[in-house]
CSV table of C-alpha atoms and ligand atoms in Angstrom, one decimal:
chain,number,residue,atom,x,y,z
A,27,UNK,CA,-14.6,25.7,15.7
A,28,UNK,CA,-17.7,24.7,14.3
A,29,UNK,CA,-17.9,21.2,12.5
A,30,UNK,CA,-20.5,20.8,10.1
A,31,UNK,CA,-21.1,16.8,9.7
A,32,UNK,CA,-20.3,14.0,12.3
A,33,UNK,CA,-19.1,11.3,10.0
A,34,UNK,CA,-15.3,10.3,10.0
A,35,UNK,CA,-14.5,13.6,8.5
A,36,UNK,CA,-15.9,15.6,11.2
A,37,UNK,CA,-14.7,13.2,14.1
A,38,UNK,CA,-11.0,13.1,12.5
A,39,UNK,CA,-11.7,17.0,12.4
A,40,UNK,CA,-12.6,16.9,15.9
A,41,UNK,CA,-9.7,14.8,17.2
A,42,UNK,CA,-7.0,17.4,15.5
A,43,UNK,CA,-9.0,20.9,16.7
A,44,UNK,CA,-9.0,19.2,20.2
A,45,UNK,CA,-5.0,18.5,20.1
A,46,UNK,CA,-4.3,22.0,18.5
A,47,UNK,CA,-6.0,23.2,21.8
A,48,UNK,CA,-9.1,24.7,20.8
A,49,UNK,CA,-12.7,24.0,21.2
A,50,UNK,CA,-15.2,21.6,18.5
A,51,UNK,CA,-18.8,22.1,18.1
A,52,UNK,CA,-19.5,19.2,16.0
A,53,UNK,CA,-23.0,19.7,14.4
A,54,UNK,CA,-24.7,16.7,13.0
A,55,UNK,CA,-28.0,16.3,11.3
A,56,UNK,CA,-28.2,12.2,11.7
A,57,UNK,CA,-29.7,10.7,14.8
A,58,UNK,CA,-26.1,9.7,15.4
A,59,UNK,CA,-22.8,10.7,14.7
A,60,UNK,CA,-21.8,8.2,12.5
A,61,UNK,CA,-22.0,9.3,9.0
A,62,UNK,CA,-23.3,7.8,6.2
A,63,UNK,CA,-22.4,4.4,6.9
A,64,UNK,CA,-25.9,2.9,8.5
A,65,UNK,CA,-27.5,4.3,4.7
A,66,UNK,CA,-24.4,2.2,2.5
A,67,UNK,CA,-26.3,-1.4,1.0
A,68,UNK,CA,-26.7,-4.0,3.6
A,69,UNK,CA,-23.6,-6.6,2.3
A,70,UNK,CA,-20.8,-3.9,2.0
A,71,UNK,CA,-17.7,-4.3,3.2
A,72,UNK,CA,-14.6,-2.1,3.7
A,73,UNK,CA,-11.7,-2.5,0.8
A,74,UNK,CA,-9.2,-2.3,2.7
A,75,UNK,CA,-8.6,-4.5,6.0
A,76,UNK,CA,-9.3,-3.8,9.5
A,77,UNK,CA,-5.5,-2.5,10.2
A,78,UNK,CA,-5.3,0.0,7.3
A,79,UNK,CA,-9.1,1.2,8.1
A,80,UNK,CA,-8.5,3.1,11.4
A,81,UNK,CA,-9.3,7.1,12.4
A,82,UNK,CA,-5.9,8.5,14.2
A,83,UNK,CA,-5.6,7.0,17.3
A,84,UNK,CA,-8.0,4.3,17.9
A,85,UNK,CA,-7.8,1.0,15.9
A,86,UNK,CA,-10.5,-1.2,14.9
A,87,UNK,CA,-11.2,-3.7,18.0
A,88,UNK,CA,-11.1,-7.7,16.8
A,89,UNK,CA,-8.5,-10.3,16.6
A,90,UNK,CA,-8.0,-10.2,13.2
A,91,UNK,CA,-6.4,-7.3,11.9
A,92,UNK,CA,-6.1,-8.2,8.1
A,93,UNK,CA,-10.4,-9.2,8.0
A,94,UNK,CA,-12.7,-6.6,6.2
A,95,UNK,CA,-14.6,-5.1,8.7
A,96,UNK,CA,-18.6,-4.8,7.5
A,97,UNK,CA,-20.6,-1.8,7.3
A,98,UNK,CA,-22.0,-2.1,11.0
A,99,UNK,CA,-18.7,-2.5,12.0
A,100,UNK,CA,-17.6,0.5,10.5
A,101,UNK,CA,-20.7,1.8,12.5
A,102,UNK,CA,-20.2,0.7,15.4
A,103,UNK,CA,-16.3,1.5,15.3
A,104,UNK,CA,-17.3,5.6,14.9
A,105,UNK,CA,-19.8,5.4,17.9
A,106,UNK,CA,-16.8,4.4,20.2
A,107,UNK,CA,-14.6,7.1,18.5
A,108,UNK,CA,-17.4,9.3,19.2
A,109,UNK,CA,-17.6,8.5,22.3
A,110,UNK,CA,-13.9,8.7,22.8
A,111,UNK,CA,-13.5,12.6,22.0
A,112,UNK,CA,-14.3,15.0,24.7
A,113,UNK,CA,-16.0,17.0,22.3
A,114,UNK,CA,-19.7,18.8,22.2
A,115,UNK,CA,-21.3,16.8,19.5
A,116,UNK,CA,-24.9,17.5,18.9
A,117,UNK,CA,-27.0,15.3,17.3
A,118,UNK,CA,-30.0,16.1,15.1
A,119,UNK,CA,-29.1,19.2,14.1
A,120,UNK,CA,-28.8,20.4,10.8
A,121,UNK,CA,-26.8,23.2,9.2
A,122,UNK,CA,-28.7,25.4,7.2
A,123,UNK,CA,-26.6,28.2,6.1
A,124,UNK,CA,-23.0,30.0,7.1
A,125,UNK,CA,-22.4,33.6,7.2
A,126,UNK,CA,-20.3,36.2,7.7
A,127,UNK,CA,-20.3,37.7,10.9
A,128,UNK,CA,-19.8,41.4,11.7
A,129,UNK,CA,-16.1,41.9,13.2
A,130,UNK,CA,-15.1,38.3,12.5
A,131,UNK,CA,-15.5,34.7,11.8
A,132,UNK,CA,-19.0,33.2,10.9
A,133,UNK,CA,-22.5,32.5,11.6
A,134,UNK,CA,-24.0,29.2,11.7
A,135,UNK,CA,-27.7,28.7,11.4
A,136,UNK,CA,-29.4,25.6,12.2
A,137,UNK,CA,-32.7,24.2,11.2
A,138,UNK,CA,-34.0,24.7,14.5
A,139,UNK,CA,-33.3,28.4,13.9
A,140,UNK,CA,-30.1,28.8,16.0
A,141,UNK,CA,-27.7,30.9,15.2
A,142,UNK,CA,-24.1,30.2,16.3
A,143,UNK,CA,-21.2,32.3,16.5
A,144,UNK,CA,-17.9,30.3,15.2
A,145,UNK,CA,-14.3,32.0,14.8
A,146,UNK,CA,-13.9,28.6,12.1
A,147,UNK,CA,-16.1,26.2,10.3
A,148,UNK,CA,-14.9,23.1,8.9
A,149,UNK,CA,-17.4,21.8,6.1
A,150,UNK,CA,-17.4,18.0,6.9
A,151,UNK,CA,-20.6,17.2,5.6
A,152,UNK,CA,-19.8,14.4,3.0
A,153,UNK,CA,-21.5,14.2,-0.1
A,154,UNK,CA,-23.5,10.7,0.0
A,155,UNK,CA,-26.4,13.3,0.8
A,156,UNK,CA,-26.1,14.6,-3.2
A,157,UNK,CA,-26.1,11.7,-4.9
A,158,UNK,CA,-24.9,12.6,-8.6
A,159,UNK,CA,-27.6,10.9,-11.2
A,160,UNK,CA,-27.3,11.6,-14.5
A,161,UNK,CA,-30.6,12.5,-17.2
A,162,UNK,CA,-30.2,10.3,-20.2
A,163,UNK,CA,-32.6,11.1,-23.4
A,164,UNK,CA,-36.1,10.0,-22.6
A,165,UNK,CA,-35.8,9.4,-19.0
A,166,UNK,CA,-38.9,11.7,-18.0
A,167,UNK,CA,-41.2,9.3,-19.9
A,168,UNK,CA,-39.7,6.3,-18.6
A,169,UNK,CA,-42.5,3.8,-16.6
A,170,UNK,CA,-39.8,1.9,-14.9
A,171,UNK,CA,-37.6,2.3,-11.6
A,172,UNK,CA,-34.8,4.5,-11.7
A,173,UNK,CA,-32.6,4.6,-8.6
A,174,UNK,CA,-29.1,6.2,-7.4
A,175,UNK,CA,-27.2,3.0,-5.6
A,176,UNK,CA,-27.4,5.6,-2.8
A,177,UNK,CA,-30.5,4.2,-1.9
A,178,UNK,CA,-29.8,0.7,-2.7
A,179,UNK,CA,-30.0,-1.8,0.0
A,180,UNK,CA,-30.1,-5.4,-0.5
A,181,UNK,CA,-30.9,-7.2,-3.5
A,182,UNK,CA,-34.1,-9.5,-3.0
A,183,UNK,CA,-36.7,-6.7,-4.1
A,184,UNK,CA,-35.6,-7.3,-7.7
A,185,UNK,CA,-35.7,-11.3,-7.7
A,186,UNK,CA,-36.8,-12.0,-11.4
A,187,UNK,CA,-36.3,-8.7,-12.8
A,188,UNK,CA,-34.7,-7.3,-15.9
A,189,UNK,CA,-32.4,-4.4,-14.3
A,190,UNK,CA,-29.3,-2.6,-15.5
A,191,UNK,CA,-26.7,-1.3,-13.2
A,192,UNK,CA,-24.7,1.8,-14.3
A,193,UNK,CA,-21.6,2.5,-13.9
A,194,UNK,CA,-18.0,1.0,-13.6
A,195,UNK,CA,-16.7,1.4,-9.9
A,196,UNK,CA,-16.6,-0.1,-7.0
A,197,UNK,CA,-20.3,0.2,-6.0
A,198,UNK,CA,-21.6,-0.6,-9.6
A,199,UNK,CA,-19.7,-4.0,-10.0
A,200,UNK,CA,-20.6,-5.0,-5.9
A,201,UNK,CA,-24.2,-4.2,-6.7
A,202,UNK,CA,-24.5,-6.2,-10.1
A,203,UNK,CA,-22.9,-9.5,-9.3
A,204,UNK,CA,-24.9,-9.7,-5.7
A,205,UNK,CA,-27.9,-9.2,-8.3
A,206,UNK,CA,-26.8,-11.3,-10.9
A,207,UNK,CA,-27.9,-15.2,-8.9
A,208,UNK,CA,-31.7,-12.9,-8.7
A,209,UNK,CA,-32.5,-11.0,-11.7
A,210,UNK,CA,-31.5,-10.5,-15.1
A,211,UNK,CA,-28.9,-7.9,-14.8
A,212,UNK,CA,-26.5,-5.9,-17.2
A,213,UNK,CA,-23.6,-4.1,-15.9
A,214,UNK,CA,-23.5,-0.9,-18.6
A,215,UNK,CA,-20.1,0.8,-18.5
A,216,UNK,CA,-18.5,3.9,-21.0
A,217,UNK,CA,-15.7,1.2,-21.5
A,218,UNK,CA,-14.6,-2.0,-20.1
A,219,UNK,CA,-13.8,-2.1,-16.7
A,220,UNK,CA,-10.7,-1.8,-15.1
A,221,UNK,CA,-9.9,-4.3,-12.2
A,222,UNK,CA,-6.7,-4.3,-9.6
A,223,UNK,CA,-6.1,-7.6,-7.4
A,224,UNK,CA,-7.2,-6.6,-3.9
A,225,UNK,CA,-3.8,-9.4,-2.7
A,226,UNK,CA,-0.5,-9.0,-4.5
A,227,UNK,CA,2.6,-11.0,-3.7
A,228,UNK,CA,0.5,-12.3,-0.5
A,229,UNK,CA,-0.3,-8.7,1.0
A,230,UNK,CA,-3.1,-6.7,0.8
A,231,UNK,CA,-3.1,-3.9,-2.2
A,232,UNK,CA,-3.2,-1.5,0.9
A,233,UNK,CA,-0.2,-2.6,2.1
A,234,UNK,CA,1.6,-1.7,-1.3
A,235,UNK,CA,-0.2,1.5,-1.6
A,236,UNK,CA,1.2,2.7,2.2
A,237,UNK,CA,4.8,1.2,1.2
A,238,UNK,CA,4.7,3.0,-2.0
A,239,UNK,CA,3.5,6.3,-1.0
A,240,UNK,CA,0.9,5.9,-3.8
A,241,UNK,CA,-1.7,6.5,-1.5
A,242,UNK,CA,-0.4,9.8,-0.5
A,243,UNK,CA,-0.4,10.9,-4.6
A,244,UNK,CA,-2.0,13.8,-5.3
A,245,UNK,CA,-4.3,13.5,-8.4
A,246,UNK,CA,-2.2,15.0,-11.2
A,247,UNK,CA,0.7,12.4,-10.4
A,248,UNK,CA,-1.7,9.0,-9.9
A,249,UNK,CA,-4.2,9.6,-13.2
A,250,UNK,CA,-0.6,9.8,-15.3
A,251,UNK,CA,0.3,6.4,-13.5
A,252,UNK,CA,-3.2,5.0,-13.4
A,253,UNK,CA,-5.9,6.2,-16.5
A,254,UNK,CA,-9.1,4.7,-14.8
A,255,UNK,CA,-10.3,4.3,-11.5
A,256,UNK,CA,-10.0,0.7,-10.8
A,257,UNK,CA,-12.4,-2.2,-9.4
A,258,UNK,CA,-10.3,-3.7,-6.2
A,259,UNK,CA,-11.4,-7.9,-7.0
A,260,UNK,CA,-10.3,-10.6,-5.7
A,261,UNK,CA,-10.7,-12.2,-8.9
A,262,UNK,CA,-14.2,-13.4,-8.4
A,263,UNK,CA,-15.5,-10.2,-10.6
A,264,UNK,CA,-13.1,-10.6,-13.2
A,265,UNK,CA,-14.2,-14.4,-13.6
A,266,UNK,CA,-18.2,-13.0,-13.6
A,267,UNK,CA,-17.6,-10.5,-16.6
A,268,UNK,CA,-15.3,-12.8,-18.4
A,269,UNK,CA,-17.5,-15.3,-18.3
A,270,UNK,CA,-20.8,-13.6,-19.2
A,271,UNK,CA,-22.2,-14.6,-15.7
A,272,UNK,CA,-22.1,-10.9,-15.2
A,273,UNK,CA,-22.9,-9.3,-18.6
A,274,UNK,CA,-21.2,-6.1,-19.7
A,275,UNK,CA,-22.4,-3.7,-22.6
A,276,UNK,CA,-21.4,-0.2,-23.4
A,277,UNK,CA,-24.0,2.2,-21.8
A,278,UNK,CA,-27.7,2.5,-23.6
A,279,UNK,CA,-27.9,5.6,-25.8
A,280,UNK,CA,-31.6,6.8,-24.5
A,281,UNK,CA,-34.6,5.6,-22.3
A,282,UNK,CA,-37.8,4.3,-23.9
A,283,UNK,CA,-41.1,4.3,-22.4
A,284,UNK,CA,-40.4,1.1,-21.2
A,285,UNK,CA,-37.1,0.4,-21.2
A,286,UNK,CA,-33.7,1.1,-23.2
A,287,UNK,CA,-32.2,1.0,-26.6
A,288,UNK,CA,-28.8,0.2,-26.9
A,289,UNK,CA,-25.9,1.8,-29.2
A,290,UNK,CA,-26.7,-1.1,-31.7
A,291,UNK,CA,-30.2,0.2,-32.0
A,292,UNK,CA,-32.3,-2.5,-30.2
A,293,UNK,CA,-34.5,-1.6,-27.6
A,294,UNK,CA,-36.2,-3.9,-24.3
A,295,UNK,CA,-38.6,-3.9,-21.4
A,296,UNK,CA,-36.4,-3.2,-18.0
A,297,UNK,CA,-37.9,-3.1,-15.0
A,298,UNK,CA,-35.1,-0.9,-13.3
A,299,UNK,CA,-31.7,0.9,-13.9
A,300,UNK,CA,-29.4,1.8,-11.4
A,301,UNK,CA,-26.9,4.5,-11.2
A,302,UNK,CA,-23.7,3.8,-9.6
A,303,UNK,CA,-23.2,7.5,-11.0
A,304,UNK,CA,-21.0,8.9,-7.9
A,305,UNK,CA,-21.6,11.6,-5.9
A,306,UNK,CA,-21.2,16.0,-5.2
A,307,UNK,CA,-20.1,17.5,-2.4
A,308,UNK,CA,-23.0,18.3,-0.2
A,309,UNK,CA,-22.5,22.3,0.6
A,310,UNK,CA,-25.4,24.1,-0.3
A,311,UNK,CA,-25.2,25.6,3.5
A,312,UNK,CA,-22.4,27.6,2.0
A,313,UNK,CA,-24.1,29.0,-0.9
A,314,UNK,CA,-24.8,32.2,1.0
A,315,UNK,CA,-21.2,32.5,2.3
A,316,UNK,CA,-20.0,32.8,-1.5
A,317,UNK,CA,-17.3,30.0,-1.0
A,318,UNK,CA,-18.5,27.5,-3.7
A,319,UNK,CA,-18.1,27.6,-7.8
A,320,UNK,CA,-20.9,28.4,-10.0
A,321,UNK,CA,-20.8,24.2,-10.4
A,322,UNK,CA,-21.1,24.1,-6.5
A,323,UNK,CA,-18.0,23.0,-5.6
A,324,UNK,CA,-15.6,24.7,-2.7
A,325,UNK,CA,-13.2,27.3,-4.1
A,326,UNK,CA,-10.1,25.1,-2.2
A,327,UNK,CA,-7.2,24.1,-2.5
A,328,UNK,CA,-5.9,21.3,-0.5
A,329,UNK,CA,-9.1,21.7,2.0
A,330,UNK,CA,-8.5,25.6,2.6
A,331,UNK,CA,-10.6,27.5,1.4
A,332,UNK,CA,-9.3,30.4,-1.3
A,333,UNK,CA,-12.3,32.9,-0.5
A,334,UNK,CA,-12.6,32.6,3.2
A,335,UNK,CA,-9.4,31.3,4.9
A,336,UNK,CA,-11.1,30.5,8.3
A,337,UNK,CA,-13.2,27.9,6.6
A,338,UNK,CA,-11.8,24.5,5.7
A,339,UNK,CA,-13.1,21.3,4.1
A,340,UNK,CA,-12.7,16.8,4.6
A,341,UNK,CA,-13.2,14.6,3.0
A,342,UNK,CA,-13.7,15.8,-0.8
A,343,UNK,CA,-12.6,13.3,-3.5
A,344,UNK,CA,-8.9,13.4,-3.9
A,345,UNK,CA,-8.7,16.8,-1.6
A,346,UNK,CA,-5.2,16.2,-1.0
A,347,UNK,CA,-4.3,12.6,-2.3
A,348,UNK,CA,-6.0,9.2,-3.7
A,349,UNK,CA,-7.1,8.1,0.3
A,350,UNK,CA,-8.4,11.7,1.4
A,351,UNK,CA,-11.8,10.4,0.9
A,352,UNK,CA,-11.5,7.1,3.3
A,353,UNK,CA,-11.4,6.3,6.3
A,354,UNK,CA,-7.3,5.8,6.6
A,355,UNK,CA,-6.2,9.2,4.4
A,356,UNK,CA,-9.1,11.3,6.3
A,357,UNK,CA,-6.8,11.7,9.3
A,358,UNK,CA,-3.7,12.9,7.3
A,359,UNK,CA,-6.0,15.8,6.3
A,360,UNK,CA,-7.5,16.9,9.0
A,361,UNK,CA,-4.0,17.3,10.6
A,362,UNK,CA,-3.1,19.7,7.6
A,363,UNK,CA,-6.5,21.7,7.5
A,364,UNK,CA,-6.8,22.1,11.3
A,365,UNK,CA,-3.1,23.2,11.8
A,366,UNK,CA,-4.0,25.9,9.2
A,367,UNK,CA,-6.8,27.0,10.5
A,368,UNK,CA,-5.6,27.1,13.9
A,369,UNK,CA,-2.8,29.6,12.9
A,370,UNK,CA,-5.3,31.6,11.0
A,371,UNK,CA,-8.0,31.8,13.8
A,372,UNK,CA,-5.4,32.6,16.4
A,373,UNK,CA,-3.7,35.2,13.7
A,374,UNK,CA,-7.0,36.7,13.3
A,375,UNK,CA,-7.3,37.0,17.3
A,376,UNK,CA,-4.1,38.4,18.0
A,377,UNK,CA,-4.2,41.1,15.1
A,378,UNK,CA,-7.2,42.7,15.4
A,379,UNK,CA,-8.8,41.9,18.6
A,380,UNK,CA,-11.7,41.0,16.3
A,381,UNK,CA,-12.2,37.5,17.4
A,382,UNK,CA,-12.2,38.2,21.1
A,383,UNK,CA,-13.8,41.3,20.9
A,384,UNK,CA,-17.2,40.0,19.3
A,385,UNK,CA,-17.0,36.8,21.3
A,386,UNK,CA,-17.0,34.4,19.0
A,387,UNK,CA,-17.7,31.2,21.1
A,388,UNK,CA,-16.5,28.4,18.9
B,17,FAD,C1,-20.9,2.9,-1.0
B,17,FAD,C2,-19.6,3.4,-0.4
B,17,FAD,C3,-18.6,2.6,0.0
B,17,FAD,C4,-17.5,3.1,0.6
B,17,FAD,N1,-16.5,2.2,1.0
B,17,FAD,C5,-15.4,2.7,1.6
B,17,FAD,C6,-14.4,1.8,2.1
B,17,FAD,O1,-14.6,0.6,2.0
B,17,FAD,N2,-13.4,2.3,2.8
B,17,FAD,C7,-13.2,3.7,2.9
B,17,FAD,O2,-12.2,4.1,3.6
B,17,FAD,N3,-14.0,4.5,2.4
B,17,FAD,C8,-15.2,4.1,1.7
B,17,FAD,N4,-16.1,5.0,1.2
B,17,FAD,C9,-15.7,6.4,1.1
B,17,FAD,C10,-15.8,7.2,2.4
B,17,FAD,O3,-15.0,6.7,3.4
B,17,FAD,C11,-17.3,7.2,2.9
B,17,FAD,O4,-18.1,7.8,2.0
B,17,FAD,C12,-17.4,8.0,4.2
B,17,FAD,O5,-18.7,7.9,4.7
B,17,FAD,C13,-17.1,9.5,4.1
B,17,FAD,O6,-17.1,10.1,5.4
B,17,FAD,P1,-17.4,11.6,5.6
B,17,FAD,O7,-17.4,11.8,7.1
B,17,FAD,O8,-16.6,12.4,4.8
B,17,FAD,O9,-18.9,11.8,5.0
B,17,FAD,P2,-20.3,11.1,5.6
B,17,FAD,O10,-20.0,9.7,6.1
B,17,FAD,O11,-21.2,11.2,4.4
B,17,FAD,O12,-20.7,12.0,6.8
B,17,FAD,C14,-21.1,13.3,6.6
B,17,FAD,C15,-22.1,13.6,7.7
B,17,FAD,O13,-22.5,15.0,7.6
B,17,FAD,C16,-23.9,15.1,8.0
B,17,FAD,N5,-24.4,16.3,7.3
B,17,FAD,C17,-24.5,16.5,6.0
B,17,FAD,N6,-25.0,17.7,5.8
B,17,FAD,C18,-25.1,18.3,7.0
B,17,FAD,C19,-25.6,19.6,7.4
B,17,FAD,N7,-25.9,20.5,6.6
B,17,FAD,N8,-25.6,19.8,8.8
B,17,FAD,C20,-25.2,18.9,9.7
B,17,FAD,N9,-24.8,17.6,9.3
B,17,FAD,C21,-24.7,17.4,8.0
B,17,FAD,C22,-24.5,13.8,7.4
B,17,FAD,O14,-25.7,13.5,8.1
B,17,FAD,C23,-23.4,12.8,7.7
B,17,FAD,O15,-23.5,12.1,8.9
B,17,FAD,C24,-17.2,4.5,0.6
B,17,FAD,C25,-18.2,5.3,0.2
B,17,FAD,C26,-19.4,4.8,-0.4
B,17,FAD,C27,-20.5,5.8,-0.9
């Protein structure tokens, strides 16, 4: 099985092909298979605690089980569970486009120019690599900065500055208040923001949503419980915005030369704007194959993919339920995706003597 992406997706990926008893390839175009974590902003943190964080059969390392492991952390935790898989995980090399192969299963070309046979592909590749920013009127002729938070890092190059962070998630709020003490900042949201205590009755949210089964919700069920996706605050956010520490306005309407008007018609200088916009999937190595939507996203359902069935997907926002993009729901998936793709692979073996017969290697 080829994986395409070492993050948590692919290494969760790798762990189930591996106990299904086949073979992973696990391609990787990072230095290291890690995923996006070393590229997150220098001060995050995971939102939920050390022991609801873990892959599938390694837990965070540390005495404290209920602290919020930082991003190197989270960095460091997927080297060892790297390191932990006896799987061939190779580093550096990008996918560049999956094909069919004659008499079965695909081929997967690398950058380099390799060309791999695979019996199964699982698309692992995150999307923190398409960064979703949106084009507001007058934004060509803008002079200032305009930035996706995906290459935010850490807030001292905009001491003194007027900047506007959009956006009402996670990300967006994080990024304004650690800007607020620096620069003049404005947290523009569509409406006001929706928070949820990160400690309820003295437990961690996580804790409720594993007790609940609301993390296991697919998304039909949880947006008629919950309308808006949800800041996790331990109260100190809240306090910012209702106190006009952190100030919140309804989006600007367009870009000026120089800055932005707002929906009551005034217009001033800003120096940046950041999008805390959200992200795509990052599969453009499967436009060839035919397995994506005019829009670019997978034809899929649940991670299995309805135009090629020997090619699955992880980690895609709400794949299966609310957690199957983090690091504790990934696992769940991969369980579900592999197992299926295991049956179809050896199905496809066993039928037509296609799989063996063009030696397929992965
Ligand atoms: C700012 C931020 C904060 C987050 N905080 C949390 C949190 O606190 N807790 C939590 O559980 N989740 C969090 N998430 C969500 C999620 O867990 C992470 O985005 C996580 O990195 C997703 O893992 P992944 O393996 O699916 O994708 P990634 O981590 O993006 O890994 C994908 C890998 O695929 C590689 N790749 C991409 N294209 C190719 C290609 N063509 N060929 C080969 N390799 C390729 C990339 O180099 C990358 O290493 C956060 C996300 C963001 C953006």
């Amino acid at each position: 099985m080829v994986i395409v992406g070492g993050g948590q997706s692919g290494l969760a990926a790798a762990r189930a092909v591996l106990s299904a008893g086949l073979r992973p390839l696990v391609l990787e175009a990072g230095a290291e298979s890690v995923g996006s974590w070393p590229g997150y902003y220098d001060s995050l943190t995971l939102f939920s605690p050390a022991r609801y964080s873990a892959l599938p059969g390694m837990a965070f390392d540390g005495a404290d089980p209920d602290r919020y492991p930082a991003r190197d952390e989270v960095v460091a935790y997927l080297r060892r569970y790297a390191a932990s898989l006896d799987a061939d995980i190779r580093t550096g090399v990008r996918v560049a486009a999956v094909r069919p192969r004659p008499g079965g299963g695909f081929l997967v070309t690398t950058n380099g120019g390799d060309q791999i046979a695979a019996a199964g592909v699982v698309a692992a590749s995150g999307s923190f690599g398409n960064p979703h920013l949106p084009r507001l009127s007058g934004q060509d002729d803008y002079a200032g900065e305009v930035r996706h938070v995906a290459r935010y890092r850490r807030p001292e190059p905009y001491l003194g500055k007027r900047v506007i962070v959009v956006g009402a998630g996670n990300s967006a709020v994080q990024v304004a208040y650690e800007l607020a003490p620096l620069a003049s900042v404005t947290l523009a949201t569509r409406a006001p923001i929706q928070f949820v205590p990160q400690r309820i009755g003295g437990r961690d949210l996580h804790h409720w949503l594993r007790v609940t089964g609301v993390d296991r919700l697919p998304r039909p069920v949880l947006t008629r419980l919950v309308r808006r996706a949800a800041v996790l605050d331990t109260g100190v956010y809240r306090d910012a915005v209702d106190s006009g520490l952190l100030d919140r306005r309804e989006v600007f309407t367009a870009f000026t030369p120089d800055g932005v008007t707002w929906p009551d018609g005034t217009s001033e200088p800003v120096d940046a704007v950041i999008f805390a916009t959200g992200y795509r999937p990052n599969l453009a190595y499967l436009t060839a194959l035919g397995a994506l939507r005019g829009d670019g996203l997978p034809r899929q359902v649940g991670g299995i993919s309805t135009s090629h069935p020997e090619l699955v997907y992880l980690g895609l926002e709400f794949q299966r339920s609310f957690s199957s993009n983090t690091l504790r729901g990934v696992g769940r998936d991969a369980t579900h995706v592999i197992a299926a793709l295991a049956q179809r692979v050896r199905g496809a073996g066993r039928g037509s003597g296609a799989i063996r017969r063009s030696s397929v290697r992965w």
